[in-house]
Short mmCIF file of C-alpha atoms in Angstrom, two decimals:
data_model
loop_
_atom_site.label_atom_id
_atom_site.label_comp_id
_atom_site.label_asym_id
_atom_site.label_seq_id
_atom_site.Cartn_x
_atom_site.Cartn_y
_atom_site.Cartn_z
CA MET A 589 -27.11 86.45 -46.82
CA ARG A 590 -30.60 87.68 -45.55
CA ILE A 591 -30.89 90.04 -48.42
CA LEU A 592 -30.19 87.21 -50.79
CA LYS A 593 -33.21 85.24 -49.32
CA ASN A 594 -35.49 87.42 -51.48
CA PHE A 595 -33.62 86.58 -54.72
CA THR A 596 -34.13 83.39 -56.53
CA ILE A 597 -31.29 81.00 -56.38
CA ARG A 598 -31.39 80.92 -60.29
CA ARG A 599 -30.75 84.66 -60.38
CA VAL A 600 -28.08 84.67 -57.82
CA MET A 601 -26.28 81.73 -59.65
CA LEU A 602 -26.67 83.42 -62.99
CA TRP A 603 -25.04 86.56 -61.53
CA VAL A 604 -22.24 84.43 -60.08
CA VAL A 605 -21.79 82.30 -63.33
CA SER A 606 -22.06 85.51 -65.50
CA LEU A 607 -19.31 87.26 -63.47
CA LEU A 608 -17.19 84.09 -63.51
CA CYS A 609 -17.79 83.86 -67.38
CA ILE A 610 -16.88 87.45 -67.82
CA PHE A 611 -13.69 87.37 -65.75
CA TRP A 612 -12.61 84.03 -67.18
CA GLY A 613 -13.52 85.31 -70.71
CA GLY A 614 -11.19 88.44 -70.14
CA VAL A 615 -8.41 86.15 -68.78
CA SER A 616 -8.86 83.75 -71.78
CA PHE A 617 -8.84 86.65 -74.09
CA TYR A 618 -5.61 88.01 -72.64
CA GLY A 619 -4.17 84.52 -72.58
CA VAL A 620 -4.87 84.12 -76.28
CA TYR A 621 -3.47 87.43 -77.05
CA ALA A 622 -0.23 86.67 -75.12
CA LEU A 623 0.00 83.37 -76.78
CA ASN A 624 -0.44 84.97 -80.28
CA LYS A 625 2.23 87.52 -79.42
CA LEU A 626 4.51 84.69 -78.03
CA GLY A 627 3.89 82.72 -81.25
CA ALA A 628 4.77 85.81 -83.56
CA ASP A 629 7.95 86.46 -81.52
CA HIS A 630 8.87 82.95 -81.84
CA HIS A 631 8.20 82.95 -85.53
CA MET A 632 10.37 86.05 -86.03
CA ASP A 633 13.18 84.49 -83.93
CA ARG A 634 13.06 81.40 -86.14
CA GLN A 635 13.09 83.67 -89.24
CA LEU A 636 16.01 85.66 -88.18
CA VAL A 637 18.00 82.58 -87.08
CA ALA A 638 17.17 80.96 -90.40
CA GLN A 639 18.41 84.03 -92.23
CA MET A 640 21.61 84.14 -90.25
CA ALA A 641 22.35 80.39 -90.88
CA THR A 642 21.64 80.94 -94.66
CA LEU A 643 23.78 83.95 -94.87
CA ASN A 644 26.53 81.94 -93.05
CA GLN A 645 26.31 79.24 -95.16
CA GLY A 646 26.45 81.20 -98.32
CA ASN A 647 29.58 82.82 -96.94
CA ASP A 648 31.03 79.47 -96.40
CA GLN A 649 30.12 78.45 -99.89
CA TYR A 650 31.96 81.56 -101.20
CA PHE A 651 35.18 80.61 -99.37
CA ARG A 652 34.99 76.94 -100.63
CA PHE A 653 34.55 78.27 -104.20
CA ILE A 654 37.43 80.62 -103.91
CA THR A 655 39.79 77.84 -102.52
CA ARG A 656 38.60 75.20 -105.08
CA LEU A 657 38.92 77.62 -108.10
CA TYR A 658 42.40 78.67 -106.74
CA ARG A 659 43.54 75.00 -106.92
CA VAL A 660 42.22 74.65 -110.71
CA VAL A 661 44.07 77.85 -111.55
CA SER A 662 47.21 76.65 -109.67
CA LEU A 663 47.28 73.39 -111.64
CA ARG A 664 47.03 75.46 -114.97
CA GLU A 665 49.96 77.59 -113.99
CA ALA A 666 51.96 74.58 -113.10
CA GLY A 667 51.05 73.42 -116.74
CA GLN A 668 48.99 70.56 -115.65
CA MET A 669 45.42 69.86 -116.86
CA PRO A 670 42.98 70.09 -113.91
CA GLY A 671 40.48 67.17 -113.57
CA ALA A 672 36.87 67.44 -114.20
CA ASP A 673 36.44 66.60 -110.46
CA SER A 674 38.17 69.82 -109.45
CA ILE A 675 36.05 72.00 -111.82
CA ASN A 676 32.86 70.33 -110.87
CA ALA A 677 33.57 70.80 -107.09
CA ALA A 678 34.07 74.60 -107.74
CA GLN A 679 30.83 74.66 -109.79
CA HIS A 680 29.18 72.73 -106.94
CA ALA A 681 30.22 75.46 -104.49
CA LEU A 682 29.09 78.15 -106.90
CA ASP A 683 25.76 76.51 -107.12
CA ALA A 684 25.26 76.01 -103.55
CA MET A 685 26.01 79.90 -102.89
CA VAL A 686 23.43 80.78 -105.38
CA GLU A 687 20.96 78.44 -103.76
CA GLN A 688 21.73 79.93 -100.43
CA LEU A 689 21.14 83.53 -101.88
CA ASN A 690 17.77 82.44 -103.29
CA GLN A 691 16.71 80.86 -99.93
CA PHE A 692 17.84 84.17 -98.15
CA LYS A 693 15.65 86.18 -100.66
CA ASN A 694 12.57 83.96 -99.83
CA ARG A 695 13.18 84.39 -96.03
CA SER A 696 13.60 88.12 -96.22
CA THR A 697 10.12 88.89 -96.54
CA ALA A 698 9.13 88.05 -92.83
CA ALA A 699 12.09 89.66 -91.40
CA GLN A 700 12.02 93.04 -89.49
CA ASN A 701 15.20 94.44 -90.67
CA THR A 702 14.23 94.74 -94.24
CA PRO A 703 16.74 97.53 -95.12
CA LEU A 704 19.72 95.58 -93.90
CA THR A 705 18.39 92.42 -95.64
CA GLN A 706 18.16 94.25 -99.00
CA ALA A 707 21.62 95.70 -98.47
CA VAL A 708 23.09 92.17 -97.92
CA ILE A 709 21.03 90.95 -100.90
CA VAL A 710 22.49 93.66 -103.08
CA ARG A 711 26.03 93.03 -101.78
CA TRP A 712 25.64 89.52 -102.36
CA GLU A 713 24.37 89.83 -105.91
CA ARG A 714 27.17 92.21 -106.93
CA LEU A 715 29.81 89.83 -105.49
CA LEU A 716 28.21 87.04 -107.41
CA ASN A 717 27.67 88.71 -110.61
CA ASP A 718 30.60 91.25 -110.74
CA GLY A 719 33.34 89.00 -109.00
CA ILE A 720 32.70 85.41 -108.64
CA LEU A 721 30.95 84.52 -112.04
CA PRO A 722 33.78 86.66 -114.27
CA GLN A 723 36.40 84.93 -112.25
CA MET A 724 34.82 81.42 -112.92
CA ARG A 725 34.56 82.19 -116.44
CA TYR A 726 38.16 83.39 -116.80
CA ALA A 727 39.29 80.23 -115.02
CA GLN A 728 37.29 78.04 -117.43
CA GLN A 729 38.57 79.97 -120.38
CA ALA A 730 42.28 79.49 -118.94
CA ASP A 731 42.66 83.39 -119.25
CA LEU A 732 45.17 83.55 -116.16
CA ASN A 733 46.02 87.24 -116.32
CA ALA A 734 42.30 88.16 -116.47
CA TYR A 735 41.77 85.80 -113.65
CA HIS A 736 44.48 87.11 -111.44
CA ARG A 737 43.33 90.75 -112.14
CA GLN A 738 39.80 89.81 -111.21
CA ALA A 739 40.93 87.73 -108.14
CA ASN A 740 43.36 90.48 -106.87
CA GLU A 741 41.48 93.70 -107.65
CA VAL A 742 37.82 93.18 -107.97
CA THR A 743 36.49 90.30 -105.93
CA PRO A 744 38.35 91.14 -102.76
CA VAL A 745 36.82 94.47 -102.56
CA LEU A 746 33.27 93.25 -103.28
CA SER A 747 34.02 90.52 -100.61
CA ARG A 748 35.07 93.02 -97.92
CA GLU A 749 31.97 94.99 -98.72
CA PHE A 750 29.69 91.74 -98.56
CA GLY A 751 31.47 90.74 -95.20
CA ALA A 752 30.72 94.30 -93.73
CA GLU A 753 27.01 93.96 -94.65
CA ILE A 754 26.95 90.55 -92.96
CA GLU A 755 28.59 91.94 -89.75
CA LYS A 756 25.84 94.58 -89.73
CA PHE A 757 23.06 92.19 -90.38
CA ASN A 758 24.19 89.89 -87.63
CA GLN A 759 24.55 92.71 -85.16
CA ALA A 760 20.97 93.89 -85.86
CA THR A 761 19.71 90.46 -85.70
CA SER A 762 21.31 89.66 -82.39
CA LEU A 763 19.79 92.92 -81.03
CA ALA A 764 16.44 91.91 -82.33
CA LEU A 765 16.66 88.52 -80.82
CA ASP A 766 17.48 90.01 -77.40
CA ASN A 767 14.58 92.37 -77.44
CA THR A 768 12.36 89.57 -78.33
CA ARG A 769 13.45 87.49 -75.55
CA ARG A 770 12.98 90.34 -73.13
CA ASP A 771 9.43 90.87 -74.17
CA VAL A 772 8.66 87.20 -74.09
CA ASP A 773 9.94 87.15 -70.50
CA LYS A 774 7.86 90.14 -69.52
CA ARG A 775 4.71 88.53 -71.07
CA ILE A 776 5.32 85.36 -69.24
CA HIS A 777 5.70 86.83 -65.95
CA LEU A 778 2.54 89.15 -66.49
CA THR A 779 0.59 86.05 -67.82
CA GLN A 780 1.51 84.18 -64.67
CA ALA A 781 0.34 86.93 -62.43
CA VAL A 782 -2.87 87.21 -64.16
CA LEU A 783 -3.41 83.40 -63.89
CA VAL A 784 -2.57 83.60 -60.23
CA ILE A 785 -4.98 86.33 -59.45
CA ALA A 786 -7.72 84.55 -61.76
CA VAL A 787 -7.30 81.46 -59.66
CA GLY A 788 -7.69 83.28 -56.50
CA ILE A 789 -10.95 85.13 -57.47
CA GLY A 790 -12.26 81.89 -58.77
CA ILE A 791 -11.57 80.23 -55.35
CA LEU A 792 -13.29 83.19 -53.80
CA MET A 793 -16.40 82.78 -55.95
CA LEU A 794 -16.44 79.03 -55.15
CA ILE A 795 -16.39 79.69 -51.41
CA PHE A 796 -19.20 82.29 -51.88
CA SER A 797 -21.23 79.80 -54.00
CA ASP A 798 -20.78 77.09 -51.48
CA ARG A 799 -21.77 79.20 -48.49
CA TYR A 800 -24.69 80.55 -50.50
CA LEU A 801 -26.03 77.16 -51.59
CA VAL A 802 -25.60 75.84 -48.06
CA THR A 803 -27.61 78.70 -46.70
CA MET A 804 -30.22 78.97 -49.29
CA LEU A 805 -30.47 75.39 -50.60
CA VAL A 806 -29.00 72.75 -48.37
CA ARG A 807 -30.38 73.85 -45.05
CA PRO A 808 -34.04 74.70 -46.30
CA LEU A 809 -34.03 71.19 -47.99
CA ASP A 810 -32.96 69.55 -44.85
CA LYS A 811 -35.95 71.28 -42.99
CA ILE A 812 -38.36 70.37 -45.97
CA ARG A 813 -36.92 66.69 -45.81
CA TYR A 814 -37.55 66.62 -41.93
CA GLN A 815 -41.09 68.03 -42.57
CA LEU A 816 -41.58 65.32 -45.23
CA THR A 817 -40.26 62.67 -42.89
CA LEU A 818 -43.00 63.65 -40.22
CA ILE A 819 -45.71 63.57 -42.98
CA THR A 820 -44.52 60.09 -44.05
CA GLN A 821 -44.60 58.86 -40.47
CA GLY A 822 -48.31 60.16 -40.28
CA ASP A 823 -47.76 63.25 -38.24
CA LEU A 824 -49.65 66.04 -39.97
CA SER A 825 -49.80 68.26 -36.94
CA GLN A 826 -46.41 70.10 -37.42
CA THR A 827 -46.16 73.15 -39.63
CA MET A 828 -43.12 75.04 -41.29
CA ASP A 829 -41.89 78.52 -40.80
CA GLU A 830 -41.38 80.59 -43.99
CA PHE A 831 -37.94 81.56 -45.21
CA GLY A 832 -37.67 84.19 -47.79
CA ARG A 833 -39.23 84.56 -51.20
CA ASN A 834 -36.80 82.51 -53.31
CA CYS A 835 -37.39 79.23 -54.91
CA LEU A 836 -37.52 77.08 -51.78
CA GLY A 837 -39.24 79.84 -49.93
CA ARG A 838 -42.05 79.73 -52.40
CA LEU A 839 -42.13 75.95 -52.01
CA VAL A 840 -43.17 76.21 -48.25
CA PRO A 841 -46.71 77.67 -48.73
CA LEU A 842 -47.18 74.72 -51.31
CA LEU A 843 -46.04 72.22 -48.82
CA CYS A 844 -48.37 73.62 -46.27
CA SER A 845 -51.20 73.62 -48.72
CA MET A 846 -50.32 69.93 -49.55
CA GLN A 847 -50.30 69.13 -45.85
CA GLN A 848 -53.71 70.68 -45.48
CA SER A 849 -55.14 69.05 -48.60
CA LEU A 850 -53.61 65.67 -47.22
CA LEU A 851 -55.37 66.26 -43.88
CA GLU A 852 -58.65 66.79 -45.79
CA ALA A 853 -58.15 63.99 -48.30
CA VAL A 854 -57.15 61.27 -45.38
CA GLY A 855 -60.33 62.45 -43.43
CA THR A 856 -62.54 61.73 -46.52
CA ILE A 857 -60.59 58.54 -47.18
CA ARG A 858 -61.18 57.46 -43.60
CA GLN A 859 -65.02 58.15 -44.06
CA ALA A 860 -64.95 56.54 -47.45
CA SER A 861 -63.08 53.43 -46.52
CA ASP A 862 -65.79 52.46 -44.08
CA GLY A 863 -68.40 52.67 -46.71
CA ILE A 864 -66.24 50.80 -49.30
CA HIS A 865 -65.40 47.92 -46.76
CA HIS A 866 -69.18 47.51 -46.28
CA ASP A 867 -70.05 47.57 -50.10
CA ALA A 868 -67.01 45.24 -50.75
CA ALA A 869 -68.27 42.64 -48.42
CA ARG A 870 -71.81 42.75 -50.01
CA ILE A 871 -70.23 42.57 -53.47
CA SER A 872 -68.27 39.46 -52.27
CA SER A 873 -71.48 37.70 -51.11
CA GLY A 874 -73.21 38.70 -54.33
CA ASN A 875 -70.42 37.40 -56.48
CA GLN A 876 -70.50 34.07 -54.69
CA ASN A 877 -74.26 33.69 -55.42
CA LEU A 878 -73.67 34.62 -59.10
CA SER A 879 -70.81 31.97 -59.25
CA SER A 880 -73.12 29.28 -58.02
CA ARG A 881 -75.65 30.23 -60.77
CA THR A 882 -73.12 30.49 -63.33
CA GLU A 883 -71.91 26.95 -62.68
CA GLN A 884 -75.52 25.79 -62.95
CA GLN A 885 -75.81 27.49 -66.34
CA ALA A 886 -72.57 25.96 -67.60
CA SER A 887 -73.79 22.43 -66.58
CA ALA A 888 -76.99 22.93 -68.54
CA LEU A 889 -75.07 24.14 -71.51
CA GLU A 890 -72.82 21.05 -71.36
CA GLN A 891 -76.00 18.89 -71.46
CA THR A 892 -77.42 20.95 -74.44
CA ALA A 893 -73.91 20.55 -76.17
CA ALA A 894 -74.17 16.75 -75.83
CA SER A 895 -77.71 16.61 -77.30
CA MET A 896 -76.77 18.93 -80.13
CA GLU A 897 -73.87 16.47 -80.96
CA GLN A 898 -76.32 13.63 -80.94
CA LEU A 899 -78.67 15.49 -83.23
CA THR A 900 -75.84 16.51 -85.46
CA ALA A 901 -74.70 12.79 -85.73
CA THR A 902 -78.37 11.73 -86.78
CA VAL A 903 -78.98 14.42 -89.23
CA LYS A 904 -75.55 13.62 -90.77
CA CYS A 905 -76.58 9.93 -91.11
CA ASN A 906 -79.71 11.03 -92.69
CA ALA A 907 -77.86 13.22 -95.14
CA ASP A 908 -75.57 10.24 -96.08
CA ASN A 909 -78.50 8.00 -96.69
CA ALA A 910 -80.26 10.85 -98.83
CA ARG A 911 -76.97 11.08 -100.68
CA GLN A 912 -76.79 7.22 -101.45
CA ALA A 913 -80.33 7.37 -102.47
CA SER A 914 -79.68 10.06 -104.89
CA GLU A 915 -76.77 8.09 -106.30
CA LEU A 916 -79.18 5.00 -106.79
CA ALA A 917 -81.66 7.26 -108.38
CA ASP A 918 -78.87 8.46 -110.80
CA THR A 919 -78.15 4.69 -111.57
CA ALA A 920 -81.84 3.99 -112.25
CA SER A 921 -82.23 6.98 -114.42
CA ALA A 922 -79.26 5.94 -116.39
CA THR A 923 -80.58 2.27 -116.60
CA ALA A 924 -84.03 3.57 -117.69
CA SER A 925 -82.27 5.83 -120.27
CA LYS A 926 -80.55 2.92 -121.67
CA GLY A 927 -83.89 0.85 -121.81
CA GLY A 928 -85.53 3.72 -123.73
CA GLN A 929 -82.77 3.79 -126.27
CA LEU A 930 -83.30 -0.08 -126.71
CA VAL A 931 -87.00 0.28 -127.19
CA GLN A 932 -86.41 2.95 -129.83
CA GLU A 933 -83.94 0.55 -131.53
CA VAL A 934 -86.65 -2.30 -131.38
CA VAL A 935 -89.28 0.06 -132.82
CA VAL A 936 -86.95 1.02 -135.52
CA THR A 937 -86.34 -2.69 -136.27
CA MET A 938 -90.13 -3.53 -136.21
CA GLU A 939 -90.70 -0.77 -138.65
CA GLY A 940 -88.14 -2.27 -140.96
CA ILE A 941 -89.76 -5.86 -140.76
CA ALA A 942 -93.03 -4.34 -141.35
CA GLY A 943 -91.76 -2.50 -144.47
CA SER A 944 -90.12 -5.81 -145.64
CA ALA A 945 -93.56 -7.64 -145.14
CA HIS A 946 -95.22 -5.11 -147.31
CA LYS A 947 -92.50 -5.65 -149.94
CA ILE A 948 -93.07 -9.51 -149.73
CA ALA A 949 -96.85 -8.82 -150.14
CA ASP A 950 -96.15 -6.74 -153.30
CA ILE A 951 -94.01 -9.53 -154.81
CA THR A 952 -96.82 -12.08 -154.08
CA ASN A 953 -99.33 -9.96 -155.75
CA VAL A 954 -97.01 -9.86 -158.73
CA ILE A 955 -96.55 -13.62 -158.58
CA ASN A 956 -100.42 -14.14 -158.28
CA SER A 957 -100.97 -11.87 -161.34
CA ILE A 958 -98.37 -13.94 -163.28
CA ALA A 959 -100.25 -17.21 -162.34
CA PHE A 960 -103.56 -15.78 -163.37
CA GLN A 961 -102.22 -14.56 -166.75
CA THR A 962 -100.47 -18.09 -167.13
CA ASN A 963 -103.89 -19.78 -166.43
CA ILE A 964 -105.47 -17.62 -168.97
CA LEU A 965 -102.85 -18.46 -171.57
CA ALA A 966 -103.23 -22.23 -170.65
CA LEU A 967 -107.10 -21.76 -171.31
CA ASN A 968 -106.40 -20.03 -174.57
CA ALA A 969 -103.71 -22.91 -175.38
CA ALA A 970 -106.36 -25.64 -174.58
CA VAL A 971 -108.86 -23.90 -176.77
CA GLU A 972 -106.28 -23.89 -179.61
CA ALA A 973 -105.40 -27.42 -179.03
CA ALA A 974 -109.08 -28.48 -179.14
CA ARG A 975 -109.41 -26.57 -182.41
CA ALA A 976 -106.40 -28.54 -183.73
CA GLY A 977 -107.82 -31.91 -182.94
CA GLU A 978 -105.50 -34.92 -182.92
CA GLN A 979 -102.64 -32.70 -183.70
CA GLY A 980 -102.93 -30.41 -180.84
CA ARG A 981 -103.54 -33.12 -178.26
CA GLY A 982 -99.97 -33.08 -176.89
CA PHE A 983 -100.12 -29.36 -176.82
CA ALA A 984 -103.45 -29.77 -174.96
CA VAL A 985 -101.63 -31.82 -172.47
CA VAL A 986 -98.92 -29.40 -171.85
CA ALA A 987 -101.30 -26.57 -171.52
CA SER A 988 -103.22 -28.53 -169.07
CA GLU A 989 -100.16 -29.02 -166.83
CA VAL A 990 -99.17 -25.50 -167.29
CA ARG A 991 -102.67 -24.56 -166.07
CA ASN A 992 -102.40 -26.97 -162.96
CA LEU A 993 -98.88 -25.32 -162.20
CA ALA A 994 -100.46 -21.79 -162.53
CA GLN A 995 -103.37 -22.76 -160.28
CA ARG A 996 -101.07 -24.18 -157.76
CA SER A 997 -99.00 -21.06 -157.95
CA ALA A 998 -101.95 -18.95 -157.37
CA SER A 999 -102.96 -21.15 -154.60
CA ALA A 1000 -99.48 -20.77 -152.99
CA ALA A 1001 -99.48 -17.02 -153.61
CA LYS A 1002 -102.73 -16.82 -151.84
CA GLU A 1003 -101.50 -18.81 -148.79
CA ILE A 1004 -98.36 -16.69 -148.88
CA ASP A 1005 -100.40 -13.56 -149.10
CA ALA A 1006 -102.53 -14.76 -146.09
CA LEU A 1007 -99.45 -15.53 -144.05
CA ILE A 1008 -97.75 -12.30 -145.01
CA ALA A 1009 -101.05 -10.30 -144.10
CA ASP A 1010 -101.23 -12.16 -140.71
CA SER A 1011 -97.44 -11.35 -140.31
CA VAL A 1012 -97.98 -7.73 -141.23
CA THR A 1013 -100.82 -7.57 -138.93
CA ARG A 1014 -98.81 -8.91 -136.01
CA VAL A 1015 -95.83 -6.57 -136.91
CA ASP A 1016 -98.10 -3.68 -136.78
CA LYS A 1017 -99.44 -4.78 -133.35
CA GLY A 1018 -95.93 -5.42 -132.15
CA ASN A 1019 -94.90 -2.09 -133.44
CA ARG A 1020 -97.82 -0.48 -131.61
CA LEU A 1021 -96.77 -2.43 -128.40
CA VAL A 1022 -93.30 -1.39 -128.78
CA ASN A 1023 -94.45 2.20 -129.22
CA ASP A 1024 -96.49 1.84 -126.13
CA ALA A 1025 -93.55 0.33 -124.43
CA GLY A 1026 -91.17 3.37 -125.59
CA ALA A 1027 -93.87 5.84 -124.35
CA VAL A 1028 -93.91 3.91 -120.93
CA MET A 1029 -90.15 3.95 -120.82
CA GLN A 1030 -90.21 7.53 -121.45
CA GLU A 1031 -92.60 8.02 -118.75
CA MET A 1032 -90.56 5.84 -116.42
CA LEU A 1033 -87.33 7.94 -117.43
CA THR A 1034 -89.30 11.10 -116.70
CA ALA A 1035 -90.44 9.85 -113.33
CA VAL A 1036 -86.81 8.69 -112.50
CA SER A 1037 -85.40 11.94 -113.34
CA ALA A 1038 -88.03 13.65 -111.17
CA VAL A 1039 -87.17 11.19 -108.25
CA ASN A 1040 -83.46 11.86 -108.77
CA ASP A 1041 -84.16 15.60 -108.65
CA ILE A 1042 -86.06 15.24 -105.56
CA MET A 1043 -83.59 13.10 -104.09
CA LYS A 1044 -80.85 15.66 -104.85
CA HIS A 1045 -82.81 18.37 -103.23
CA ILE A 1046 -83.36 16.14 -100.15
CA ALA A 1047 -79.58 15.34 -100.00
CA ALA A 1048 -78.87 19.03 -100.43
CA ALA A 1049 -81.23 19.95 -97.87
CA SER A 1050 -80.05 17.37 -95.55
CA GLU A 1051 -76.43 18.54 -96.00
CA GLN A 1052 -77.47 22.17 -95.35
CA GLN A 1053 -79.36 20.96 -92.26
CA SER A 1054 -76.28 19.08 -91.18
CA LYS A 1055 -74.15 22.14 -91.55
CA GLY A 1056 -76.81 24.30 -89.75
CA ILE A 1057 -76.85 21.95 -86.94
CA SER A 1058 -73.16 21.71 -86.76
CA GLN A 1059 -72.89 25.56 -86.63
CA VAL A 1060 -75.49 25.37 -83.90
CA GLY A 1061 -73.44 22.86 -82.09
CA LEU A 1062 -70.36 24.97 -82.43
CA ALA A 1063 -72.44 27.97 -81.30
CA VAL A 1064 -73.51 26.08 -78.25
CA ASN A 1065 -69.95 24.73 -77.70
CA GLU A 1066 -68.78 28.40 -77.86
CA MET A 1067 -71.57 29.27 -75.53
CA ASP A 1068 -70.35 26.63 -73.11
CA GLN A 1069 -66.81 27.97 -73.37
CA VAL A 1070 -68.01 31.51 -72.73
CA THR A 1071 -69.88 30.41 -69.92
CA GLN A 1072 -67.07 28.46 -68.57
CA GLN A 1073 -64.87 31.51 -68.89
CA ASN A 1074 -67.71 33.54 -67.26
CA ALA A 1075 -67.72 31.21 -64.32
CA SER A 1076 -63.79 31.58 -63.98
CA LEU A 1077 -64.21 35.49 -64.38
CA VAL A 1078 -67.01 35.17 -61.74
CA ALA A 1079 -64.74 33.23 -59.37
CA GLU A 1080 -61.95 35.96 -60.25
CA MET A 1081 -64.31 38.54 -59.35
CA ALA A 1082 -65.27 36.93 -56.06
CA SER A 1083 -61.62 36.62 -55.21
CA ALA A 1084 -61.06 40.11 -56.26
CA ALA A 1085 -64.09 41.32 -54.17
CA ASN A 1086 -62.38 39.61 -51.19
CA ALA A 1087 -59.02 41.19 -51.90
CA LEU A 1088 -60.92 44.47 -52.25
CA GLU A 1089 -62.55 43.92 -48.76
CA GLN A 1090 -59.04 43.00 -47.46
CA GLN A 1091 -57.58 46.26 -49.06
CA THR A 1092 -60.33 48.25 -47.50
CA ILE A 1093 -59.39 46.88 -44.12
CA ASN A 1094 -55.77 47.74 -44.83
CA LEU A 1095 -56.68 51.29 -46.11
CA ALA A 1096 -58.72 51.85 -42.94
CA GLN A 1097 -55.76 50.86 -40.87
CA SER A 1098 -53.35 52.99 -42.81
CA VAL A 1099 -55.68 56.03 -42.44
CA ALA A 1100 -55.90 55.37 -38.85
CA HIS A 1101 -52.09 55.77 -38.74
CA PHE A 1102 -52.28 59.72 -39.38
CA ARG A 1103 -52.63 62.11 -36.60
CA PHE A 1104 -54.51 65.18 -37.28
CA THR A 1105 -53.63 67.14 -34.18
CA SER A 1106 -50.82 66.84 -31.67
CA GLU A 1107 -53.24 65.29 -29.07
CA GLU A 1108 -54.96 62.87 -31.44
CA SER A 1109 -53.82 59.28 -31.91
CA SER A 1110 -56.88 57.38 -33.00
CA SER A 1111 -57.37 54.26 -34.96
CA ALA A 1112 -60.72 53.92 -36.75
CA ALA A 1113 -62.64 50.75 -35.97
CA LEU A 1114 -63.23 48.42 -38.91
CA PRO A 1115 -66.83 48.27 -40.22
CA THR A 1116 -68.69 45.04 -40.16
CA VAL A 1117 -71.13 43.67 -42.69
CA ASP A 1118 -74.51 43.16 -41.10
CA GLY A 1119 -77.75 42.34 -42.79
CA PRO A 1120 -78.57 39.93 -45.50
CA LEU A 1121 -78.23 40.61 -49.39
CA GLU A 1122 -80.88 42.54 -51.24
CA PRO A 1123 -84.15 40.74 -51.71
CA SER A 1124 -83.94 41.39 -55.41
CA LEU A 1125 -80.69 39.62 -55.74
CA ALA A 1126 -82.01 36.50 -54.05
CA ARG A 1127 -85.11 36.54 -56.11
CA GLN A 1128 -82.85 36.60 -59.18
CA SER A 1129 -80.93 33.67 -58.20
CA ALA A 1130 -83.96 31.54 -57.52
CA SER A 1131 -85.61 32.57 -60.77
CA GLY A 1132 -82.36 31.96 -62.72
CA THR A 1133 -82.09 28.52 -61.29
CA ASN A 1134 -85.59 27.60 -62.29
CA GLU A 1135 -85.02 28.90 -65.84
CA TRP A 1136 -82.04 26.79 -66.32
CA VAL A 1137 -83.73 23.61 -64.93
CA ALA A 1138 -86.63 24.26 -67.33
CA PHE A 1139 -84.16 24.53 -70.24
#
């Protein structure tokens, strides 16, 4: 076993497993070989037994055929006509004999006694072809003489020869079966011996493997487990002895190196835990101050958010008023547009009236011209009546009345002309006034459109301003939420710092549990925080508070 300490467990186990695999592989190969031989012998036995059974059945069918055919011939000799059943029974026995012959031929290929088998087949075929079939044909043809000659002289000789071959075949087959059984018994006993030896060798290998594993694996692992138990208990002063260069032997230097590294690490951790404890206490105090300033910042942001909400409401109200003013400006613009259209219609109507007045003036001029011409005709008529004397006096009176009517028509035409002239003057003045009113309405429409555009711009700017202030309000709200979250995070940081401080205390206590030497059993004193916070941190707190108040 001492020599095996310098070999790896893997190599030794590979040797053991390889030898076991080789040994059991040989045993398995021999077992497979023996089973194959037993299978082949068993198959040969079955073939020989089947051949013997087939041969015996064929011989039985021969005697059945002879007996049934003899009955048919006896009935013919007695002068009776044999029935179809009797002939069919003989034919059935003949067919069964032929079938058994074919089966015997098919099974003869796997038999070992091939010459005997071929001799049996030859004798069987001669009996069938030269003896039975002619005898069956003579019986069917009712040729009794030929039948008796065949049955007494030819068929018995062939039958005796066939029987002799059957006897030889059965003897050879029985001898072959006996030899096969003896061989099978020998192989069985040899296989049993090989299996017993294999089991014994396997048990020895198992015992060797168990002892080897106990010596090279279990006991070293117990020592390593004991050493690790001491380390877990904080005792780093104990060392381990080496045991070989196998797998576990190579593990011992690593374990010793790990123990030494642990000694150094624990010493370093003991020194660092003091500093960490001191710094954690300072961080905890700083986080408390930061939490206070964050709460003040959150309060200021809340006030700012409230102011932004009020400003947002005011701007939204202004935007609504601007929108309503824009709608009223749209209404005024539409009304002014309608007024401008009405003024245009009045201008068109006044122009039509002026045109009609001018037409009436033209008609009046025509009437005045007719009155003037009528007056001239009346004067000419008076002159002619005066020339006629007494005879033209009545015509003179008529001419005088016509002249008076013409003068009155001229006078009325002048008055109408004067009135029409005055009307035309007034219509022209009204047309000018209406045109001026249309121009004023157009200017009003332009001004109202400009006012409408300005109001729309104001409404759009107010709406954008409202949206911008709403976004600012949302941003302030988000800042408020973030500040609240920061405040909660600062609180968590303060809690974490307190937990870190407690963890450093626990770490120092845990490190104090380890013993570096067999005489040492020390526990490190926990550090305490002395001294105020850094002045810069306090100044930052004060300045931050003032800035938020100013905001």
